[in-house]
PDB file of C-alpha atoms in Angstrom:
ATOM      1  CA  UNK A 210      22.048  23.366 -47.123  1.00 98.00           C
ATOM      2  CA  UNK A 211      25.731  23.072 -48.001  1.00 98.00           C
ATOM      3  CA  UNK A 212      28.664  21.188 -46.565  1.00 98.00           C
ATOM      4  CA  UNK A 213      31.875  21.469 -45.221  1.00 98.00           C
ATOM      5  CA  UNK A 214      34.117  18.409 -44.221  1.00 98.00           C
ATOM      6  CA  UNK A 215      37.486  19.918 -42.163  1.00 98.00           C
ATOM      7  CA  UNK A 216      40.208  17.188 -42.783  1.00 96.00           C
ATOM      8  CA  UNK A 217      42.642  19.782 -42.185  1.00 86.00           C
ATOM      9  CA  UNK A 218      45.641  19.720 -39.739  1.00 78.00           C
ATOM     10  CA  UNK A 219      48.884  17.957 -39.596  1.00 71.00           C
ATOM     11  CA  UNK A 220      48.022  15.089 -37.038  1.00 79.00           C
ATOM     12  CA  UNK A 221      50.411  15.211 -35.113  1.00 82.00           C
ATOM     13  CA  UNK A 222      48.907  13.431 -32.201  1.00 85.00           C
ATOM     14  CA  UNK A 223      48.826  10.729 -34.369  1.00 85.00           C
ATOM     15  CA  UNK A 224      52.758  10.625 -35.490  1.00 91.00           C
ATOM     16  CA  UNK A 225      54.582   8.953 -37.117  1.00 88.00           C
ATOM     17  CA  UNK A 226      51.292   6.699 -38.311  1.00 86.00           C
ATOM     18  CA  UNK A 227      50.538  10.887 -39.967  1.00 88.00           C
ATOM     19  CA  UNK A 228      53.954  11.850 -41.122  1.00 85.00           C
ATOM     20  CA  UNK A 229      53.503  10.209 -44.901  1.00 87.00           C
ATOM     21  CA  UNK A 230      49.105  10.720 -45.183  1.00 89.00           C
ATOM     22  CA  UNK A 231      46.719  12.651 -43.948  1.00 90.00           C
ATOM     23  CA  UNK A 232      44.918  11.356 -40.660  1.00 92.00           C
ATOM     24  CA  UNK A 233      41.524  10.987 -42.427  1.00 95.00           C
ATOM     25  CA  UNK A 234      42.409   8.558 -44.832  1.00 95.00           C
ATOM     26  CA  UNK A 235      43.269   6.274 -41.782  1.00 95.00           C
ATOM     27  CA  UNK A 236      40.951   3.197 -41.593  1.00 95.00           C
ATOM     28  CA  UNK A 237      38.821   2.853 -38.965  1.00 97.00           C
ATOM     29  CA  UNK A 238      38.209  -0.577 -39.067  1.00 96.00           C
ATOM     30  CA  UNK A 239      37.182  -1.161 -42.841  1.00 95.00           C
ATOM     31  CA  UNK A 240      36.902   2.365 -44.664  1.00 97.00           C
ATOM     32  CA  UNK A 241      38.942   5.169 -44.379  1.00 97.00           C
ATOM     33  CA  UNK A 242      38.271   7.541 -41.232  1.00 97.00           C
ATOM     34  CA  UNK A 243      36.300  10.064 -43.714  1.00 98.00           C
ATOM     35  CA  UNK A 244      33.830   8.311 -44.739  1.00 98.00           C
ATOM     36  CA  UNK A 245      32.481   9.140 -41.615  1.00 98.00           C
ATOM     37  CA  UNK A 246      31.871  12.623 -41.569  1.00 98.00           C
ATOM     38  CA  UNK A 247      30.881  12.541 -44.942  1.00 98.00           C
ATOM     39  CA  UNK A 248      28.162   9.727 -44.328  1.00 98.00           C
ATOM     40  CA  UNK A 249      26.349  12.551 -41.677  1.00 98.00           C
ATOM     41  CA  UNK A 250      26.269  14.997 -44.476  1.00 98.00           C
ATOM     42  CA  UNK A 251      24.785  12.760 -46.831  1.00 98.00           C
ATOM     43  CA  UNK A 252      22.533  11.273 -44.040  1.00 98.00           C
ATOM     44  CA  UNK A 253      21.459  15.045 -43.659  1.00 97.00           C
ATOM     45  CA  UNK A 254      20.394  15.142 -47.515  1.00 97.00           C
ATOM     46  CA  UNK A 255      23.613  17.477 -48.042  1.00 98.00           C
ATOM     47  CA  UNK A 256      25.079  16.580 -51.912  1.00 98.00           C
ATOM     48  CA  UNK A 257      27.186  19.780 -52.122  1.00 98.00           C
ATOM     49  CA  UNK A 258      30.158  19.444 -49.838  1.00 98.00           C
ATOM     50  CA  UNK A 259      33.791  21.365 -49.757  1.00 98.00           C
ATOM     51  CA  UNK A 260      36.274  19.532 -48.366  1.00 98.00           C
ATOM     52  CA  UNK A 261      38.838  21.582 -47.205  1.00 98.00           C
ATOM     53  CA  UNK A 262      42.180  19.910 -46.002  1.00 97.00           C
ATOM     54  CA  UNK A 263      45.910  20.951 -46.234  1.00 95.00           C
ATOM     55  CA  UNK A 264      47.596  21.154 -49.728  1.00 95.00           C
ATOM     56  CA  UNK A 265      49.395  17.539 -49.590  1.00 93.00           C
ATOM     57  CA  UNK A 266      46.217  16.033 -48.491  1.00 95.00           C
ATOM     58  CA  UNK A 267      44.193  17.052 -51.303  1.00 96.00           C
ATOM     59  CA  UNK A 268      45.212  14.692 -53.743  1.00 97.00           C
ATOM     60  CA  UNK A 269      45.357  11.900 -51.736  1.00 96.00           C
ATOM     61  CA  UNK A 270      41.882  12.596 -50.818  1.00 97.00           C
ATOM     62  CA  UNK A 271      40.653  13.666 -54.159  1.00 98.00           C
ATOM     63  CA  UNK A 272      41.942  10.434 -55.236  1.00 97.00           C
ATOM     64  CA  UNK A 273      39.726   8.078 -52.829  1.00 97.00           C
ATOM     65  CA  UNK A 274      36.567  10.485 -53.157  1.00 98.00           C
ATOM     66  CA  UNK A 275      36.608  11.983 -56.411  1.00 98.00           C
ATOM     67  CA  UNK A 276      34.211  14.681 -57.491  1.00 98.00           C
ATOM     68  CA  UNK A 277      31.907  12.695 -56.250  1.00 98.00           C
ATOM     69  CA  UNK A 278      29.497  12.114 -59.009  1.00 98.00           C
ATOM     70  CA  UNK A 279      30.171   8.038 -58.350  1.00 98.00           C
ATOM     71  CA  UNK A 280      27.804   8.764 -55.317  1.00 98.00           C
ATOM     72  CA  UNK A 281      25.269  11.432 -56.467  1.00 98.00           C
ATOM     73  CA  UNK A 282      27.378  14.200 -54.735  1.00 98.00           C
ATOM     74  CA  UNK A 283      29.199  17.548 -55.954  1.00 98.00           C
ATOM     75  CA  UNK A 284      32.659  17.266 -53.709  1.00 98.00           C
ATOM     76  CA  UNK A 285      34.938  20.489 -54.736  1.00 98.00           C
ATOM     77  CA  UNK A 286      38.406  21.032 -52.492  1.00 98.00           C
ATOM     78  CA  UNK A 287      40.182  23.893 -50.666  1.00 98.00           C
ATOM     79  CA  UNK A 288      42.979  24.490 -49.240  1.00 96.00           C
ATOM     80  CA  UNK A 289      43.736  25.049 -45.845  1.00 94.00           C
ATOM     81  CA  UNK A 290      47.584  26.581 -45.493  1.00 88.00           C
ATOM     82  CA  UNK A 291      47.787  25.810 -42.099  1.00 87.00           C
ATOM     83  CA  UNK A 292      45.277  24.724 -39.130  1.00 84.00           C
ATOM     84  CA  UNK A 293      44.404  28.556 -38.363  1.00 91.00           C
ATOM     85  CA  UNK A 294      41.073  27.405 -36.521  1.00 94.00           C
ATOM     86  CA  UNK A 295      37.774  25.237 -37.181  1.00 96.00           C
ATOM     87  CA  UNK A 296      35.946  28.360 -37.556  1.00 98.00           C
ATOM     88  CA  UNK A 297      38.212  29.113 -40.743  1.00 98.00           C
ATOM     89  CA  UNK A 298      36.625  26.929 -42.624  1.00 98.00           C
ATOM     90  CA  UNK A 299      33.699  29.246 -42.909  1.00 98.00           C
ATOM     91  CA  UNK A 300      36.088  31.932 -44.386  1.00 98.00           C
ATOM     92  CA  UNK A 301      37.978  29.357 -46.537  1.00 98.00           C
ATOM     93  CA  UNK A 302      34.276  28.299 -47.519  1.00 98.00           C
ATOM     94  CA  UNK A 303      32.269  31.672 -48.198  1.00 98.00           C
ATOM     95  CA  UNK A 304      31.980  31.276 -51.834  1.00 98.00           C
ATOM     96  CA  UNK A 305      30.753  27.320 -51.588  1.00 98.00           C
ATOM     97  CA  UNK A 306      28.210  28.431 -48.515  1.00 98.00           C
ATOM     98  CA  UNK A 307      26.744  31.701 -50.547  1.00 98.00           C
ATOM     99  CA  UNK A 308      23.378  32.530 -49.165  1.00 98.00           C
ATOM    100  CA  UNK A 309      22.389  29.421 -47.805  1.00 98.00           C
ATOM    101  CA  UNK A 310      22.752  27.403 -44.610  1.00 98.00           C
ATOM    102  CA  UNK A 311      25.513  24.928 -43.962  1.00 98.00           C
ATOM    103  CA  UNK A 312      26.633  21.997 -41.849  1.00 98.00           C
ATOM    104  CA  UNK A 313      30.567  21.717 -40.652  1.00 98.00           C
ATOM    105  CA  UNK A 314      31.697  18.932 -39.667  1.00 98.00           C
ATOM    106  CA  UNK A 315      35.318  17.858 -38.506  1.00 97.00           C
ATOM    107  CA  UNK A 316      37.127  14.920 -40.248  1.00 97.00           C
ATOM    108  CA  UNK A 317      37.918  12.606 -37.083  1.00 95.00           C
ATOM    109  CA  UNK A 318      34.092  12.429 -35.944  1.00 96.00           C
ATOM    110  CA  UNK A 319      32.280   9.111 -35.572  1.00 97.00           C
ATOM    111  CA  UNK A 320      28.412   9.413 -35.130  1.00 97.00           C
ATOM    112  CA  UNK A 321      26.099   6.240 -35.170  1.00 96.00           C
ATOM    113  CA  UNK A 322      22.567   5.457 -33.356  1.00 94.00           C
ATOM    114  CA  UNK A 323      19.061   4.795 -34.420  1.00 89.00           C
ATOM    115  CA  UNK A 324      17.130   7.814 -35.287  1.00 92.00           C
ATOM    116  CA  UNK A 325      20.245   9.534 -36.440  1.00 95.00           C
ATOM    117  CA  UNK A 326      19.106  10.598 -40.352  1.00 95.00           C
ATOM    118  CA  UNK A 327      15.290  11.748 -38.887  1.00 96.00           C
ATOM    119  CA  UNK A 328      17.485  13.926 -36.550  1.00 96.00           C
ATOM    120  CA  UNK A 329      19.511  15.460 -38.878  1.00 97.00           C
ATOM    121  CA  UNK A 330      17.005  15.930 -41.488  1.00 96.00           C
ATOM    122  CA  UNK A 331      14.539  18.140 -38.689  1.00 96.00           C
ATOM    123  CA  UNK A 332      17.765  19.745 -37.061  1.00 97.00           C
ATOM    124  CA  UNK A 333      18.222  21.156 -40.723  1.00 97.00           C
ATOM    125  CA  UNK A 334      14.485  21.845 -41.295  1.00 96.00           C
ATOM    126  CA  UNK A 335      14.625  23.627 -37.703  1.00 95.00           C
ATOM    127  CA  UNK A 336      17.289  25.879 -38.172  1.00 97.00           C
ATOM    128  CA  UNK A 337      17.765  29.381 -36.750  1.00 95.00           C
ATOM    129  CA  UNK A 338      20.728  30.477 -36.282  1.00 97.00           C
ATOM    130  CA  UNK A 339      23.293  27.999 -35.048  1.00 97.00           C
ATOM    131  CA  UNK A 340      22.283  24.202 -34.649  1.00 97.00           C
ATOM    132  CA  UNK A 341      24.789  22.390 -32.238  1.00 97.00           C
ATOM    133  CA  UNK A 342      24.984  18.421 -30.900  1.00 97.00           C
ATOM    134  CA  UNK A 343      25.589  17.473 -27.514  1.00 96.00           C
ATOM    135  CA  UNK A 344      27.053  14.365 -26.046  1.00 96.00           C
ATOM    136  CA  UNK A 345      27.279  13.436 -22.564  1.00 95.00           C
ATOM    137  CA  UNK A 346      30.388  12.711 -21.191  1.00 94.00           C
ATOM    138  CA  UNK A 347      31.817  11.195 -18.112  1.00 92.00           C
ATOM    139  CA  UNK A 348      34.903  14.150 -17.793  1.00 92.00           C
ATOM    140  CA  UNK A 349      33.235  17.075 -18.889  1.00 93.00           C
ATOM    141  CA  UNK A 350      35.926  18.990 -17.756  1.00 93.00           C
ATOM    142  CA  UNK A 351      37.935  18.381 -20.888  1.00 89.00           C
ATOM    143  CA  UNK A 352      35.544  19.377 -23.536  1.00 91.00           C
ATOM    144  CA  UNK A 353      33.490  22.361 -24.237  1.00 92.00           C
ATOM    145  CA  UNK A 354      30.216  22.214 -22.174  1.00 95.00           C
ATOM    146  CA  UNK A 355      26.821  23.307 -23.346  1.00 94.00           C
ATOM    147  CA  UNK A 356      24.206  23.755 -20.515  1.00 92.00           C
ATOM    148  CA  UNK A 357      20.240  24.631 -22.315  1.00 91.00           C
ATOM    149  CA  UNK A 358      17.237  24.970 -20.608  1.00 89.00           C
ATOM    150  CA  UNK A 359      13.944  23.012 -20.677  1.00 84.00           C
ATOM    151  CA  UNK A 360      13.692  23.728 -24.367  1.00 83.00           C
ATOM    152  CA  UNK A 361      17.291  22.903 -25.754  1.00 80.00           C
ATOM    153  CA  UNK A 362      17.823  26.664 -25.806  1.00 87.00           C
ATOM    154  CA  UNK A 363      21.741  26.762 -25.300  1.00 92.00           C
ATOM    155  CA  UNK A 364      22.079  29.477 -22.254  1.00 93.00           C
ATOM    156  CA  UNK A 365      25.734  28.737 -21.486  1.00 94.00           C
ATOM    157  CA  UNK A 366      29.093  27.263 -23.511  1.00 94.00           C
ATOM    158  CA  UNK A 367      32.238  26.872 -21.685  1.00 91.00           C
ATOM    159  CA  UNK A 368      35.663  25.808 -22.629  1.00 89.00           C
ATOM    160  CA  UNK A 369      37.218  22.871 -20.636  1.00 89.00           C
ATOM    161  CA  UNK A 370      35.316  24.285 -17.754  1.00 90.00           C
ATOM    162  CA  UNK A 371      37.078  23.990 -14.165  1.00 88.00           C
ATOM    163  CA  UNK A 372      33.490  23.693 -12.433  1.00 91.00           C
ATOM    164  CA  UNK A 373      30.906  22.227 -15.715  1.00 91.00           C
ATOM    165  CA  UNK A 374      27.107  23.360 -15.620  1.00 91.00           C
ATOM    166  CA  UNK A 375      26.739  20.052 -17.675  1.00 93.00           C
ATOM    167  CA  UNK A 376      27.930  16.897 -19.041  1.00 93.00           C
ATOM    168  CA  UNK A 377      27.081  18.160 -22.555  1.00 94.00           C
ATOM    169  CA  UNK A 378      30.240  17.669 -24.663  1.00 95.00           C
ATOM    170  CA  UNK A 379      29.545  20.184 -27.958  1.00 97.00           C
ATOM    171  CA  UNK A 380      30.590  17.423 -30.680  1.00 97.00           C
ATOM    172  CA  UNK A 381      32.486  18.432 -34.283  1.00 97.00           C
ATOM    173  CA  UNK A 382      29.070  19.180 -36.034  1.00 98.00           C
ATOM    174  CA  UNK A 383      27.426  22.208 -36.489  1.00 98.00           C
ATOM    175  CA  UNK A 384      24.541  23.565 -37.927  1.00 98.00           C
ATOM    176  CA  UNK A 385      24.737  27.968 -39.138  1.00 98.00           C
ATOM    177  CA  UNK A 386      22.455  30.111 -40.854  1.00 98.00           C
ATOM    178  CA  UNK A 387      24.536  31.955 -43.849  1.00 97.00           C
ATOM    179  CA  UNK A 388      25.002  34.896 -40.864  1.00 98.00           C
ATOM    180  CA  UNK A 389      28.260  32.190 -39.942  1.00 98.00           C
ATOM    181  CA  UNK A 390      30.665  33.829 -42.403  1.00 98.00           C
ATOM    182  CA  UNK A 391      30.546  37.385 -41.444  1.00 98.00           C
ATOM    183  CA  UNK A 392      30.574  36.362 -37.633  1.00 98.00           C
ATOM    184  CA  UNK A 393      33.695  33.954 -38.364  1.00 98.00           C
ATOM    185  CA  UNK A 394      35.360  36.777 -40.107  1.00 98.00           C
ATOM    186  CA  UNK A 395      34.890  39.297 -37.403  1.00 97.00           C
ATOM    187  CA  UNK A 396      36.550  37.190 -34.780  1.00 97.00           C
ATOM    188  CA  UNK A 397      39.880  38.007 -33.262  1.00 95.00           C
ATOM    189  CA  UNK A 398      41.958  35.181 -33.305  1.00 93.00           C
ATOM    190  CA  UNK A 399      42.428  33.543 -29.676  1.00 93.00           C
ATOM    191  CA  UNK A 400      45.861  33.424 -27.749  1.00 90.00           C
ATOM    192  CA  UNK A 401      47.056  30.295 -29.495  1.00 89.00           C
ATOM    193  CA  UNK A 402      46.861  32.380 -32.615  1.00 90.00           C
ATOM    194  CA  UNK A 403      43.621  30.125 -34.153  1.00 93.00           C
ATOM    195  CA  UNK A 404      39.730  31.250 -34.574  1.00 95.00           C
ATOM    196  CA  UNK A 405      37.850  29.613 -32.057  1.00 95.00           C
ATOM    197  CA  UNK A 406      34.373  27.628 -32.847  1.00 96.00           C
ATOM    198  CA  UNK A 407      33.606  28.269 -29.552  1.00 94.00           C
ATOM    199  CA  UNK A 408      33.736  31.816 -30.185  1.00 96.00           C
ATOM    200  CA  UNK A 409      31.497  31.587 -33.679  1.00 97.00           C
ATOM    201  CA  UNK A 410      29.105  29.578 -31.235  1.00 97.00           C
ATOM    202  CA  UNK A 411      29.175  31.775 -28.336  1.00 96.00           C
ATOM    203  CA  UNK A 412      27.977  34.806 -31.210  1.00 97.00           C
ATOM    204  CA  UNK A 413      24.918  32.956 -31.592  1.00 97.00           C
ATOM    205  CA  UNK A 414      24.433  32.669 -27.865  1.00 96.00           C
ATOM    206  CA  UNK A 415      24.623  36.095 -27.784  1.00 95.00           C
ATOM    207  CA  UNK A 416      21.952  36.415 -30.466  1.00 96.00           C
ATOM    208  CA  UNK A 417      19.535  33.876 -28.762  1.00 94.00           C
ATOM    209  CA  UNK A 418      19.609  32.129 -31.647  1.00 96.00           C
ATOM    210  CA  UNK A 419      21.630  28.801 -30.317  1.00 95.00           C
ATOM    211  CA  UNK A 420      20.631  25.249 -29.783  1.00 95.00           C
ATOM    212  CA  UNK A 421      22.133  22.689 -28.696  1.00 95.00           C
ATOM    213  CA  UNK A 422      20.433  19.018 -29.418  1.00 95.00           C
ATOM    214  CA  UNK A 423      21.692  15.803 -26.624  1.00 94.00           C
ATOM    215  CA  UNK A 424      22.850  12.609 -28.320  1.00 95.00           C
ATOM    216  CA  UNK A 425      21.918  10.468 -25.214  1.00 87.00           C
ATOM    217  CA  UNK A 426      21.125   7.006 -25.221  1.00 87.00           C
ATOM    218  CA  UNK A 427      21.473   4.874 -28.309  1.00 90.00           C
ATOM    219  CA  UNK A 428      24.113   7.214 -29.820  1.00 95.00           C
ATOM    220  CA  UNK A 429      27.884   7.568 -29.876  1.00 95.00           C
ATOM    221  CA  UNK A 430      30.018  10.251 -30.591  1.00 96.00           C
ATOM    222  CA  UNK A 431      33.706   8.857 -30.597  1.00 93.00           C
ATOM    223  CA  UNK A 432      36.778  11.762 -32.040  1.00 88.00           C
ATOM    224  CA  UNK A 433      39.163   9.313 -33.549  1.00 91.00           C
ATOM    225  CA  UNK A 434      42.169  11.814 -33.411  1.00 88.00           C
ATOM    226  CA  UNK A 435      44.124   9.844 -31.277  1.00 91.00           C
ATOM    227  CA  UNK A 436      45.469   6.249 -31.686  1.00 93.00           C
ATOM    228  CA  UNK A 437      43.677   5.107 -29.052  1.00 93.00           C
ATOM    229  CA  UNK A 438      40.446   6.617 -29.872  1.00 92.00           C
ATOM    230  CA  UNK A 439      41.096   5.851 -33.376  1.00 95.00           C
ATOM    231  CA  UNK A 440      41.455   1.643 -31.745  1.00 96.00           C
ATOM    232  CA  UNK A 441      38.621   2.632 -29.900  1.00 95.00           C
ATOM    233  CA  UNK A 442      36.434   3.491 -32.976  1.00 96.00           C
ATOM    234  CA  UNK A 443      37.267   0.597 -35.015  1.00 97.00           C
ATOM    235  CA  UNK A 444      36.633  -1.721 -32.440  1.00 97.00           C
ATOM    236  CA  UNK A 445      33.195  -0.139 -31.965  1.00 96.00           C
ATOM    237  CA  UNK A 446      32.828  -0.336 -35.871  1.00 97.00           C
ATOM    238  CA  UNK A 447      33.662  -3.999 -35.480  1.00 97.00           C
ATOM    239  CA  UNK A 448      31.472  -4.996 -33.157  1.00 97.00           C
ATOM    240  CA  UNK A 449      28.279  -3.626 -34.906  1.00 96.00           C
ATOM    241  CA  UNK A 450      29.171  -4.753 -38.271  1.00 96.00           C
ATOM    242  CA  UNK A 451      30.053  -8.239 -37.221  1.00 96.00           C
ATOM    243  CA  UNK A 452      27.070  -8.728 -34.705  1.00 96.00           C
ATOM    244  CA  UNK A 453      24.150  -7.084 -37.386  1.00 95.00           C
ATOM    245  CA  UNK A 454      25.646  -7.574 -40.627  1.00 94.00           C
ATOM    246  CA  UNK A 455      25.286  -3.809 -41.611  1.00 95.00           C
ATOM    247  CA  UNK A 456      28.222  -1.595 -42.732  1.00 96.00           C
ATOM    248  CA  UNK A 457      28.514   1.379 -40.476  1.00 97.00           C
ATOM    249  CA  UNK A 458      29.080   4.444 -42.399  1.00 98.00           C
ATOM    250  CA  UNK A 459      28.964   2.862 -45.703  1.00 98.00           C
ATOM    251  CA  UNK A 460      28.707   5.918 -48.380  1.00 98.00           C
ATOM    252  CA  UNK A 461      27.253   3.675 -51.427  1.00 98.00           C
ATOM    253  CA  UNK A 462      25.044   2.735 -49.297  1.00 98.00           C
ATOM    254  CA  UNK A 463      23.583   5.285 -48.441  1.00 98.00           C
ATOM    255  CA  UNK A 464      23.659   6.923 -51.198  1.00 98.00           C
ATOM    256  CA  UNK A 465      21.319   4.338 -52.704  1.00 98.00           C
ATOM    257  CA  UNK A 466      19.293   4.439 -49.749  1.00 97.00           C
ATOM    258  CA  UNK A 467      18.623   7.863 -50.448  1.00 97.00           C
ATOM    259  CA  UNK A 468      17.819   7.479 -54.078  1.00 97.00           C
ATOM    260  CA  UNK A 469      21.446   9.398 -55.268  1.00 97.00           C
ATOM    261  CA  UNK A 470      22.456   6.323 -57.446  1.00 98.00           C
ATOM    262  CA  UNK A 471      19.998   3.541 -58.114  1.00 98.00           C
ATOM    263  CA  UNK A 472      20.946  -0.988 -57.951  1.00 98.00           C
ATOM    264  CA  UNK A 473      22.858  -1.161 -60.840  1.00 97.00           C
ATOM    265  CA  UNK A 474      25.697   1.673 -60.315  1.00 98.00           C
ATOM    266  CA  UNK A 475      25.541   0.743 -56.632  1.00 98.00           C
ATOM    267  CA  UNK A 476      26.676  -3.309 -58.588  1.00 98.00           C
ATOM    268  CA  UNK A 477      29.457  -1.786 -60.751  1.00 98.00           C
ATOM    269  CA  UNK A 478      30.921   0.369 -57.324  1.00 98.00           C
ATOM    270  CA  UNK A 479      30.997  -3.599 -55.276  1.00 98.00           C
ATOM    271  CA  UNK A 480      32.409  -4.980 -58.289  1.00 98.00           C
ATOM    272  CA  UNK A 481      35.253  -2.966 -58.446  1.00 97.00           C
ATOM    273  CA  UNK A 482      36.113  -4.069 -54.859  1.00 97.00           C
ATOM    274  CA  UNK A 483      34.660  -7.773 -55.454  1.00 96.00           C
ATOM    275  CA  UNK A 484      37.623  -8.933 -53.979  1.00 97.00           C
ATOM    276  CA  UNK A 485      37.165  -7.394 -50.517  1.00 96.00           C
ATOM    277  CA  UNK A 486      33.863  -8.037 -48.359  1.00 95.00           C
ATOM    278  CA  UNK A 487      32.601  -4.370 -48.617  1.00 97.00           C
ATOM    279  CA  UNK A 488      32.378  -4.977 -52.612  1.00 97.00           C
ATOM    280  CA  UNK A 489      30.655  -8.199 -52.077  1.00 97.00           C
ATOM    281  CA  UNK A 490      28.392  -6.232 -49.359  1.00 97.00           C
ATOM    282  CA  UNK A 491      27.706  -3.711 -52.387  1.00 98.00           C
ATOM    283  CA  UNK A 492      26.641  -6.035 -54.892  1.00 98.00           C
ATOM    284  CA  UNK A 493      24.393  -7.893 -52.694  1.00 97.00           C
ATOM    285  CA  UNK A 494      22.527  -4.697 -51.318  1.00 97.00           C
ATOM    286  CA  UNK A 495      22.014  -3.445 -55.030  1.00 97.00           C
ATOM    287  CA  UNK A 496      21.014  -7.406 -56.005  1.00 96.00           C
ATOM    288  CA  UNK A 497      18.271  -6.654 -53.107  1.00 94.00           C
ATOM    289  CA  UNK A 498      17.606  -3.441 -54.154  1.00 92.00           C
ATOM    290  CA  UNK A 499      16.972  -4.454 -57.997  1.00 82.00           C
TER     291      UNK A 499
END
């Protein structure tokens, strides 16, 4: 399976704190914003990943993540001109995705809970079609809505729904089959001019080959597009890392965990950033690990 990250758009919900850097190299609490994205892919298995953002945000971000051989990863970069839709990426992406399956993900999406990493892993060994995670919500009226039936079929997906079926929020990661591409490419761009997701999705519903898996207790899904959802994040962040002593999101780490770089490269990555607490939190894992 391949990856996408989407760390496209201007951010302008997010001005001025956006006007000089892109939105996902914003820290939520102690590493940028997208590490977090890019710790689900890796948590998935996924070490091919395009990240696709606008052309003065690639640098920047090519700067803090490399080609990420420092973390057992391929990481290549595309351009997005403009934000012309999420499901874009899958056109912007057809030559990285080829024949085989991917997972999108958006840059401003926090996921954490127990379990996660089994999930992901059978969610990507379960795949037909179109894989999609659902979070309940309290105002489901604001979100697209995924009702399924007994056996997480998806049997309905509404937009910002006036009377919701559900409380199923569909989160900023998705699961396709390689069929993605062609369906994102045959899509008529929506009235505000962007290709809809939703509308990808909704192909796949069509198909009766959609999904949709709940997130319910012991997860969160936070977006951190916003500043206060962005305050909201870190402070969630916070709160684990300073009450369990693990890093949330913490790319080294996992990509030790999963066997991508072994104890002593995992030393050399703390001790460039001895100085801060994450180095020192690197060298002691790979001390551990030795």
């Amino acid at each position: 399976m391949k990856g996408i990250l989407l760390a496209g758009g201007s951010g302008t919900r997010m001005y001025p704190s956006t006007l000089a850097t892109s939105k996902q190299l914003l820290s939520v609490y102690d590493k940028p914003m997208i590490y977090h994205p890019l710790s689900v892919l890796m948590l998935a298995g996924i070490r091919d990943i395009l990240v696709i953002s606008t052309p003065t945000s690639i640098p920047s971000l090519q700067s803090l993540l490399g080609d990420g051989s420092r973390l057992g990863l391929t990481i290549t970069y595309a351009e997005q001109q403009e934000p012309r839709g999420i499901a874009e990426a899958l056109i912007i992406g057809a030559d990285h995705i080829g024949n085989d399956p991917v997972a999108l993900i958006l840059g401003d999406n926090v996921f954490h809970g127990a379990g996660f990493p089994r999930l992901l892993r059978e969610a990507r060994n379960d795949l037909n079609g179109c894989t999609l995670f659902g979070y309940p919500v309290s105002d489901p009226e604001r979100y697209g809505i995924g009702e399924t039936d007994a056996e997480g079929n998806l049997v309905s997906l509404e937009e910002k729904p006036l009377r919701p079926r559900s409380n199923d929020a569909v989160t900023g990661l998705y699961f396709y089959d390689p069929d993605a591409v062609e369906i994102a490419r045959d899509l008529t761009p929506s009235a505000r001019g962007e290709l809809e997701i939703t509308d990808v999705n909704l192909a796949y519903l069509k198909q009766g080959r959609a999904r949709l898996i709940r997130l319910g207790r012991g997860f969160t899904w936070l977006d951190a597009g916003t500043h206060d959802s962005l305050l909201a994040a870190s402070q969630y962040v916070h709160v684990i890392e300073t009450r369990q002593g693990v890093r949330v999101a913490c790319v080294e780490e996992i990509a030790l965990r999963m066997g991508y770089i072994d104890a002593e490269h995992c030393h050399r990555l703390g001790a460039r950033m001895r100085n801060s607490s994450y180095g020192q939190y690197l060298m002691q894992l790979a001390q551990l690990a030795a």
